[in-house]
């Protein structure tokens, strides 16, 4: 075989060369330089040393990249979680403002008299147990125990919802409805006025009208997003723990 033929013959690559080519963390120039060193030596041990050094550098870079990507992903997910939390909280507060069905409540009102009606100033959420408010309370009669301890008929003029409160004995009472009373059977004018006040209050709070279905769809999407973000964050932390171990 002539020297020309020998030079043209395709040389079989060393295993170390193939391994070096697969180290994508190194730049092309770095790989080319190390490759040149490898083919210039005939000592297999020396080639292995070059490869080991290259592998070490590649591993360090991969670890560094992983750290940066973990921090970036966590920051993005945390921000998204904060957004969904805020949206859900806003929806919940919005929902609580709406008067739906009252059913039974346990409450007693402390109040002072004005010429036309009793105006509540303070609420005790304990007694009487038998106080029943109808589903459509405006203009209806309710029995309430007054300051003198006697039960009396009062007329419900409007209803609004208050925050959760804790009683002195440590019991926590969930959100309850607050009522404004009149101490006599309301005239049709009073009832209409009460209804108008309540409608206006809800309208002012609610803003542009959304159908229940639109509201439901919007909130459902937020809830789905909320759960997805929580799951992704949990998986991210799990994978980090695995990598440490």
PDB file of C-alpha atoms in Angstrom:
ATOM      1  CA  UNK A   1       0.000   0.000   0.000  1.00  0.00           C
ATOM      2  CA  UNK A   2       1.411   3.357  -1.022  1.00  0.00           C
ATOM      3  CA  UNK A   3       1.663   6.237   1.476  1.00  0.00           C
ATOM      4  CA  UNK A   4      -0.963   8.173  -0.522  1.00  0.00           C
ATOM      5  CA  UNK A   5      -3.447   5.313  -0.238  1.00  0.00           C
ATOM      6  CA  UNK A   6      -2.677   4.970   3.498  1.00  0.00           C
ATOM      7  CA  UNK A   7      -3.433   8.683   4.158  1.00  0.00           C
ATOM      8  CA  UNK A   8      -6.670   8.536   2.174  1.00  0.00           C
ATOM      9  CA  UNK A   9      -7.919   5.461   4.019  1.00  0.00           C
ATOM     10  CA  UNK A  10     -10.696   6.305   6.500  1.00  0.00           C
ATOM     11  CA  UNK A  11      -9.250   5.957   9.970  1.00  0.00           C
ATOM     12  CA  UNK A  12     -11.451   4.244  12.559  1.00  0.00           C
ATOM     13  CA  UNK A  13     -12.237   6.688  15.374  1.00  0.00           C
ATOM     14  CA  UNK A  14     -10.988   5.985  18.896  1.00  0.00           C
ATOM     15  CA  UNK A  15     -13.774   5.298  21.462  1.00  0.00           C
ATOM     16  CA  UNK A  16     -12.591   8.394  23.376  1.00  0.00           C
ATOM     17  CA  UNK A  17     -13.153  10.536  20.252  1.00  0.00           C
ATOM     18  CA  UNK A  18     -16.758   9.333  19.967  1.00  0.00           C
ATOM     19  CA  UNK A  19     -17.377  10.040  23.662  1.00  0.00           C
ATOM     20  CA  UNK A  20     -15.853  13.517  23.297  1.00  0.00           C
ATOM     21  CA  UNK A  21     -18.134  14.292  20.365  1.00  0.00           C
ATOM     22  CA  UNK A  22     -21.180  13.553  22.574  1.00  0.00           C
ATOM     23  CA  UNK A  23     -20.238  16.120  25.233  1.00  0.00           C
ATOM     24  CA  UNK A  24     -22.674  18.815  24.098  1.00  0.00           C
ATOM     25  CA  UNK A  25     -21.918  21.058  27.106  1.00  0.00           C
ATOM     26  CA  UNK A  26     -18.488  21.915  25.609  1.00  0.00           C
ATOM     27  CA  UNK A  27     -18.243  24.477  22.827  1.00  0.00           C
ATOM     28  CA  UNK A  28     -17.325  23.365  19.304  1.00  0.00           C
ATOM     29  CA  UNK A  29     -13.906  25.043  19.576  1.00  0.00           C
ATOM     30  CA  UNK A  30     -13.170  23.253  22.883  1.00  0.00           C
ATOM     31  CA  UNK A  31     -14.153  19.894  21.418  1.00  0.00           C
ATOM     32  CA  UNK A  32     -11.985  20.519  18.321  1.00  0.00           C
ATOM     33  CA  UNK A  33      -8.939  21.419  20.478  1.00  0.00           C
ATOM     34  CA  UNK A  34      -9.291  18.323  22.676  1.00  0.00           C
ATOM     35  CA  UNK A  35      -9.868  16.157  19.624  1.00  0.00           C
ATOM     36  CA  UNK A  36      -6.613  17.407  18.128  1.00  0.00           C
ATOM     37  CA  UNK A  37      -4.747  16.492  21.330  1.00  0.00           C
ATOM     38  CA  UNK A  38      -6.295  13.018  21.279  1.00  0.00           C
ATOM     39  CA  UNK A  39      -5.313  12.117  17.729  1.00  0.00           C
ATOM     40  CA  UNK A  40      -1.772  13.388  18.277  1.00  0.00           C
ATOM     41  CA  UNK A  41      -1.086  10.817  20.998  1.00  0.00           C
ATOM     42  CA  UNK A  42      -0.856   7.087  20.573  1.00  0.00           C
ATOM     43  CA  UNK A  43      -1.181   6.433  24.317  1.00  0.00           C
ATOM     44  CA  UNK A  44      -4.679   5.179  25.217  1.00  0.00           C
ATOM     45  CA  UNK A  45      -4.278   6.218  28.893  1.00  0.00           C
ATOM     46  CA  UNK A  46      -3.479   9.778  27.870  1.00  0.00           C
ATOM     47  CA  UNK A  47      -6.593   9.881  25.686  1.00  0.00           C
ATOM     48  CA  UNK A  48      -8.674   8.647  28.628  1.00  0.00           C
ATOM     49  CA  UNK A  49      -7.236  11.383  30.869  1.00  0.00           C
ATOM     50  CA  UNK A  50      -8.155  14.039  28.290  1.00  0.00           C
ATOM     51  CA  UNK A  51     -11.695  12.605  28.073  1.00  0.00           C
ATOM     52  CA  UNK A  52     -12.063  12.444  31.891  1.00  0.00           C
ATOM     53  CA  UNK A  53     -11.072  16.107  32.224  1.00  0.00           C
ATOM     54  CA  UNK A  54     -13.527  17.083  29.468  1.00  0.00           C
ATOM     55  CA  UNK A  55     -16.280  15.020  31.119  1.00  0.00           C
ATOM     56  CA  UNK A  56     -15.686  16.768  34.456  1.00  0.00           C
ATOM     57  CA  UNK A  57     -16.012  20.225  32.845  1.00  0.00           C
ATOM     58  CA  UNK A  58     -19.184  19.139  31.013  1.00  0.00           C
ATOM     59  CA  UNK A  59     -20.772  17.815  34.248  1.00  0.00           C
ATOM     60  CA  UNK A  60     -20.038  21.070  36.089  1.00  0.00           C
ATOM     61  CA  UNK A  61     -21.657  23.099  33.310  1.00  0.00           C
ATOM     62  CA  UNK A  62     -24.713  20.831  33.209  1.00  0.00           C
ATOM     63  CA  UNK A  63     -25.153  21.214  36.992  1.00  0.00           C
ATOM     64  CA  UNK A  64     -24.857  24.994  36.720  1.00  0.00           C
ATOM     65  CA  UNK A  65     -27.435  25.128  33.920  1.00  0.00           C
ATOM     66  CA  UNK A  66     -29.810  22.945  35.947  1.00  0.00           C
ATOM     67  CA  UNK A  67     -29.564  25.274  38.956  1.00  0.00           C
ATOM     68  CA  UNK A  68     -30.397  28.298  36.830  1.00  0.00           C
ATOM     69  CA  UNK A  69     -33.305  26.569  35.157  1.00  0.00           C
ATOM     70  CA  UNK A  70     -34.679  25.407  38.582  1.00  0.00           C
ATOM     71  CA  UNK A  71     -34.582  28.963  39.955  1.00  0.00           C
ATOM     72  CA  UNK A  72     -36.234  30.391  36.830  1.00  0.00           C
ATOM     73  CA  UNK A  73     -38.995  27.760  36.761  1.00  0.00           C
ATOM     74  CA  UNK A  74     -39.675  28.156  40.487  1.00  0.00           C
ATOM     75  CA  UNK A  75     -39.895  31.936  40.184  1.00  0.00           C
ATOM     76  CA  UNK A  76     -42.361  31.653  37.287  1.00  0.00           C
ATOM     77  CA  UNK A  77     -44.539  29.096  39.094  1.00  0.00           C
ATOM     78  CA  UNK A  78     -44.527  31.066  42.361  1.00  0.00           C
ATOM     79  CA  UNK A  79     -45.638  34.195  40.525  1.00  0.00           C
ATOM     80  CA  UNK A  80     -48.419  32.261  38.781  1.00  0.00           C
ATOM     81  CA  UNK A  81     -49.500  30.760  42.120  1.00  0.00           C
ATOM     82  CA  UNK A  82     -49.738  34.237  43.680  1.00  0.00           C
ATOM     83  CA  UNK A  83     -51.889  35.413  40.751  1.00  0.00           C
ATOM     84  CA  UNK A  84     -54.317  32.482  41.010  1.00  0.00           C
ATOM     85  CA  UNK A  85     -54.518  32.840  44.817  1.00  0.00           C
ATOM     86  CA  UNK A  86     -55.426  36.517  44.424  1.00  0.00           C
ATOM     87  CA  UNK A  87     -58.054  35.770  41.766  1.00  0.00           C
ATOM     88  CA  UNK A  88     -59.670  33.034  43.849  1.00  0.00           C
ATOM     89  CA  UNK A  89     -59.677  35.224  46.960  1.00  0.00           C
ATOM     90  CA  UNK A  90     -61.310  38.060  45.024  1.00  0.00           C
ATOM     91  CA  UNK A  91     -63.949  35.683  43.670  1.00  0.00           C
ATOM     92  CA  UNK A  92     -64.684  34.273  47.126  1.00  0.00           C
ATOM     93  CA  UNK A  93     -65.082  37.742  48.629  1.00  0.00           C
ATOM     94  CA  UNK A  94     -67.308  38.714  45.702  1.00  0.00           C
ATOM     95  CA  UNK A  95     -69.455  35.603  46.177  1.00  0.00           C
ATOM     96  CA  UNK A  96     -69.882  36.247  49.897  1.00  0.00           C
ATOM     97  CA  UNK A  97     -71.360  39.671  49.245  1.00  0.00           C
ATOM     98  CA  UNK A  98     -74.369  38.169  47.522  1.00  0.00           C
ATOM     99  CA  UNK A  99     -77.498  37.408  49.462  1.00  0.00           C
ATOM    100  CA  UNK A 100     -78.755  33.970  48.502  1.00  0.00           C
ATOM    101  CA  UNK A 101     -80.627  31.820  51.024  1.00  0.00           C
ATOM    102  CA  UNK A 102     -80.499  32.683  54.697  1.00  0.00           C
ATOM    103  CA  UNK A 103     -82.096  29.694  56.343  1.00  0.00           C
ATOM    104  CA  UNK A 104     -81.534  29.654  60.104  1.00  0.00           C
ATOM    105  CA  UNK A 105     -79.129  31.948  61.879  1.00  0.00           C
ATOM    106  CA  UNK A 106     -78.438  32.363  65.565  1.00  0.00           C
ATOM    107  CA  UNK A 107     -78.067  35.978  66.453  1.00  0.00           C
ATOM    108  CA  UNK A 108     -79.186  38.814  68.661  1.00  0.00           C
ATOM    109  CA  UNK A 109     -78.951  42.497  67.912  1.00  0.00           C
ATOM    110  CA  UNK A 110     -78.035  45.338  70.267  1.00  0.00           C
ATOM    111  CA  UNK A 111     -79.586  48.510  68.937  1.00  0.00           C
ATOM    112  CA  UNK A 112     -80.948  51.956  69.702  1.00  0.00           C
ATOM    113  CA  UNK A 113     -84.296  53.396  68.730  1.00  0.00           C
ATOM    114  CA  UNK A 114     -84.983  56.029  66.124  1.00  0.00           C
ATOM    115  CA  UNK A 115     -88.515  57.306  65.468  1.00  0.00           C
ATOM    116  CA  UNK A 116     -89.115  54.919  62.560  1.00  0.00           C
ATOM    117  CA  UNK A 117     -86.947  51.878  63.086  1.00  0.00           C
ATOM    118  CA  UNK A 118     -84.530  49.985  65.256  1.00  0.00           C
ATOM    119  CA  UNK A 119     -81.010  50.379  63.918  1.00  0.00           C
ATOM    120  CA  UNK A 120     -78.545  47.658  64.978  1.00  0.00           C
ATOM    121  CA  UNK A 121     -75.204  48.862  66.315  1.00  0.00           C
ATOM    122  CA  UNK A 122     -73.745  45.667  67.738  1.00  0.00           C
ATOM    123  CA  UNK A 123     -74.226  41.962  67.069  1.00  0.00           C
ATOM    124  CA  UNK A 124     -74.068  38.925  69.345  1.00  0.00           C
ATOM    125  CA  UNK A 125     -74.126  35.696  67.354  1.00  0.00           C
ATOM    126  CA  UNK A 126     -75.478  33.411  70.083  1.00  0.00           C
ATOM    127  CA  UNK A 127     -79.193  33.746  70.779  1.00  0.00           C
ATOM    128  CA  UNK A 128     -82.013  33.197  70.158  1.00  0.00           C
ATOM    129  CA  UNK A 129     -81.652  29.716  68.645  1.00  0.00           C
ATOM    130  CA  UNK A 130     -85.197  29.820  67.333  1.00  0.00           C
ATOM    131  CA  UNK A 131     -84.698  32.934  65.183  1.00  0.00           C
ATOM    132  CA  UNK A 132     -85.732  31.966  61.663  1.00  0.00           C
ATOM    133  CA  UNK A 133     -85.227  34.267  58.689  1.00  0.00           C
ATOM    134  CA  UNK A 134     -87.237  33.377  55.557  1.00  0.00           C
ATOM    135  CA  UNK A 135     -85.475  32.805  52.217  1.00  0.00           C
ATOM    136  CA  UNK A 136     -86.841  36.097  50.904  1.00  0.00           C
ATOM    137  CA  UNK A 137     -86.357  38.224  53.995  1.00  0.00           C
ATOM    138  CA  UNK A 138     -87.248  41.739  52.872  1.00  0.00           C
ATOM    139  CA  UNK A 139     -90.492  42.924  54.402  1.00  0.00           C
ATOM    140  CA  UNK A 140     -90.839  39.755  56.539  1.00  0.00           C
ATOM    141  CA  UNK A 141     -91.300  39.560  60.279  1.00  0.00           C
ATOM    142  CA  UNK A 142     -88.672  38.053  62.597  1.00  0.00           C
ATOM    143  CA  UNK A 143     -88.699  37.518  66.370  1.00  0.00           C
ATOM    144  CA  UNK A 144     -85.733  39.201  68.068  1.00  0.00           C
ATOM    145  CA  UNK A 145     -84.955  39.541  71.763  1.00  0.00           C
ATOM    146  CA  UNK A 146     -84.592  43.202  72.661  1.00  0.00           C
ATOM    147  CA  UNK A 147     -82.381  44.832  75.295  1.00  0.00           C
ATOM    148  CA  UNK A 148     -85.048  44.226  77.914  1.00  0.00           C
ATOM    149  CA  UNK A 149     -84.852  40.502  77.161  1.00  0.00           C
ATOM    150  CA  UNK A 150     -88.358  40.354  75.705  1.00  0.00           C
ATOM    151  CA  UNK A 151     -89.048  38.866  72.281  1.00  0.00           C
ATOM    152  CA  UNK A 152     -90.593  41.285  69.829  1.00  0.00           C
ATOM    153  CA  UNK A 153     -91.619  41.281  66.193  1.00  0.00           C
ATOM    154  CA  UNK A 154     -89.286  43.158  63.881  1.00  0.00           C
ATOM    155  CA  UNK A 155     -89.400  43.777  60.151  1.00  0.00           C
ATOM    156  CA  UNK A 156     -86.393  42.918  57.984  1.00  0.00           C
ATOM    157  CA  UNK A 157     -85.502  45.888  55.775  1.00  0.00           C
ATOM    158  CA  UNK A 158     -82.215  44.775  54.229  1.00  0.00           C
ATOM    159  CA  UNK A 159     -79.602  42.085  54.543  1.00  0.00           C
ATOM    160  CA  UNK A 160     -75.836  42.243  54.178  1.00  0.00           C
ATOM    161  CA  UNK A 161     -73.043  39.847  55.060  1.00  0.00           C
ATOM    162  CA  UNK A 162     -70.346  40.357  57.686  1.00  0.00           C
ATOM    163  CA  UNK A 163     -66.937  38.787  58.329  1.00  0.00           C
ATOM    164  CA  UNK A 164     -66.294  35.687  60.377  1.00  0.00           C
ATOM    165  CA  UNK A 165     -65.947  36.495  64.055  1.00  0.00           C
ATOM    166  CA  UNK A 166     -64.732  34.760  67.196  1.00  0.00           C
ATOM    167  CA  UNK A 167     -66.870  34.755  70.331  1.00  0.00           C
ATOM    168  CA  UNK A 168     -65.564  35.428  73.826  1.00  0.00           C
ATOM    169  CA  UNK A 169     -65.893  31.751  74.753  1.00  0.00           C
ATOM    170  CA  UNK A 170     -63.519  30.883  71.881  1.00  0.00           C
ATOM    171  CA  UNK A 171     -66.134  29.596  69.456  1.00  0.00           C
ATOM    172  CA  UNK A 172     -65.720  30.747  65.873  1.00  0.00           C
ATOM    173  CA  UNK A 173     -68.894  31.722  64.061  1.00  0.00           C
ATOM    174  CA  UNK A 174     -68.746  31.582  60.259  1.00  0.00           C
ATOM    175  CA  UNK A 175     -69.922  34.418  58.036  1.00  0.00           C
ATOM    176  CA  UNK A 176     -73.393  35.471  59.082  1.00  0.00           C
ATOM    177  CA  UNK A 177     -76.008  37.806  57.711  1.00  0.00           C
ATOM    178  CA  UNK A 178     -76.589  41.163  59.349  1.00  0.00           C
ATOM    179  CA  UNK A 179     -80.118  42.502  59.371  1.00  0.00           C
ATOM    180  CA  UNK A 180     -81.582  45.964  59.709  1.00  0.00           C
ATOM    181  CA  UNK A 181     -84.915  45.877  61.519  1.00  0.00           C
ATOM    182  CA  UNK A 182     -87.993  48.020  61.897  1.00  0.00           C
ATOM    183  CA  UNK A 183     -90.002  47.601  65.093  1.00  0.00           C
ATOM    184  CA  UNK A 184     -93.358  47.586  63.344  1.00  0.00           C
ATOM    185  CA  UNK A 185     -94.985  45.985  60.340  1.00  0.00           C
ATOM    186  CA  UNK A 186     -93.449  47.868  57.444  1.00  0.00           C
ATOM    187  CA  UNK A 187     -95.649  49.757  55.065  1.00  0.00           C
ATOM    188  CA  UNK A 188     -95.437  48.880  51.370  1.00  0.00           C
ATOM    189  CA  UNK A 189     -93.387  52.064  50.871  1.00  0.00           C
ATOM    190  CA  UNK A 190     -90.817  50.939  53.488  1.00  0.00           C
ATOM    191  CA  UNK A 191     -90.577  47.472  51.962  1.00  0.00           C
ATOM    192  CA  UNK A 192     -90.026  48.895  48.463  1.00  0.00           C
ATOM    193  CA  UNK A 193     -87.410  51.294  49.815  1.00  0.00           C
ATOM    194  CA  UNK A 194     -85.584  48.412  51.536  1.00  0.00           C
ATOM    195  CA  UNK A 195     -85.647  46.319  48.358  1.00  0.00           C
ATOM    196  CA  UNK A 196     -84.376  49.260  46.296  1.00  0.00           C
ATOM    197  CA  UNK A 197     -81.514  49.860  48.749  1.00  0.00           C
ATOM    198  CA  UNK A 198     -80.494  46.199  48.647  1.00  0.00           C
ATOM    199  CA  UNK A 199     -80.658  46.000  44.840  1.00  0.00           C
ATOM    200  CA  UNK A 200     -78.562  49.156  44.497  1.00  0.00           C
ATOM    201  CA  UNK A 201     -75.990  47.871  46.993  1.00  0.00           C
ATOM    202  CA  UNK A 202     -75.541  44.623  45.062  1.00  0.00           C
ATOM    203  CA  UNK A 203     -75.481  46.397  41.702  1.00  0.00           C
ATOM    204  CA  UNK A 204     -72.771  48.822  42.886  1.00  0.00           C
ATOM    205  CA  UNK A 205     -70.641  45.951  44.087  1.00  0.00           C
ATOM    206  CA  UNK A 206     -71.208  43.637  41.149  1.00  0.00           C
ATOM    207  CA  UNK A 207     -70.407  45.938  38.260  1.00  0.00           C
ATOM    208  CA  UNK A 208     -71.244  44.739  34.708  1.00  0.00           C
ATOM    209  CA  UNK A 209     -73.571  41.753  34.667  1.00  0.00           C
ATOM    210  CA  UNK A 210     -72.115  38.279  34.175  1.00  0.00           C
ATOM    211  CA  UNK A 211     -74.306  35.246  33.789  1.00  0.00           C
ATOM    212  CA  UNK A 212     -73.799  32.513  36.383  1.00  0.00           C
ATOM    213  CA  UNK A 213     -72.392  30.264  33.636  1.00  0.00           C
ATOM    214  CA  UNK A 214     -69.800  32.853  32.554  1.00  0.00           C
ATOM    215  CA  UNK A 215     -68.772  33.320  36.170  1.00  0.00           C
ATOM    216  CA  UNK A 216     -68.608  29.555  36.713  1.00  0.00           C
ATOM    217  CA  UNK A 217     -66.465  28.993  33.603  1.00  0.00           C
ATOM    218  CA  UNK A 218     -64.044  31.764  34.508  1.00  0.00           C
ATOM    219  CA  UNK A 219     -63.605  30.537  38.059  1.00  0.00           C
ATOM    220  CA  UNK A 220     -63.303  26.900  36.947  1.00  0.00           C
ATOM    221  CA  UNK A 221     -60.379  27.848  34.679  1.00  0.00           C
ATOM    222  CA  UNK A 222     -58.661  29.718  37.524  1.00  0.00           C
ATOM    223  CA  UNK A 223     -59.119  26.726  39.854  1.00  0.00           C
ATOM    224  CA  UNK A 224     -57.673  24.346  37.230  1.00  0.00           C
ATOM    225  CA  UNK A 225     -54.684  26.650  36.755  1.00  0.00           C
ATOM    226  CA  UNK A 226     -54.258  26.915  40.522  1.00  0.00           C
ATOM    227  CA  UNK A 227     -54.109  23.111  40.926  1.00  0.00           C
ATOM    228  CA  UNK A 228     -51.767  22.684  37.942  1.00  0.00           C
ATOM    229  CA  UNK A 229     -49.307  25.242  39.353  1.00  0.00           C
ATOM    230  CA  UNK A 230     -49.353  23.597  42.790  1.00  0.00           C
ATOM    231  CA  UNK A 231     -48.698  20.194  41.216  1.00  0.00           C
ATOM    232  CA  UNK A 232     -45.822  21.515  39.084  1.00  0.00           C
ATOM    233  CA  UNK A 233     -44.217  23.190  42.113  1.00  0.00           C
ATOM    234  CA  UNK A 234     -44.481  19.958  44.125  1.00  0.00           C
ATOM    235  CA  UNK A 235     -42.921  17.941  41.263  1.00  0.00           C
ATOM    236  CA  UNK A 236     -40.120  20.498  40.929  1.00  0.00           C
ATOM    237  CA  UNK A 237     -39.244  20.169  44.634  1.00  0.00           C
ATOM    238  CA  UNK A 238     -39.413  16.353  44.420  1.00  0.00           C
ATOM    239  CA  UNK A 239     -37.027  16.242  41.443  1.00  0.00           C
ATOM    240  CA  UNK A 240     -34.624  18.563  43.285  1.00  0.00           C
ATOM    241  CA  UNK A 241     -34.613  16.261  46.338  1.00  0.00           C
ATOM    242  CA  UNK A 242     -33.983  13.233  44.093  1.00  0.00           C
ATOM    243  CA  UNK A 243     -31.026  14.981  42.454  1.00  0.00           C
ATOM    244  CA  UNK A 244     -29.545  15.742  45.878  1.00  0.00           C
ATOM    245  CA  UNK A 245     -29.857  12.113  46.969  1.00  0.00           C
TER     246      UNK A 245
END
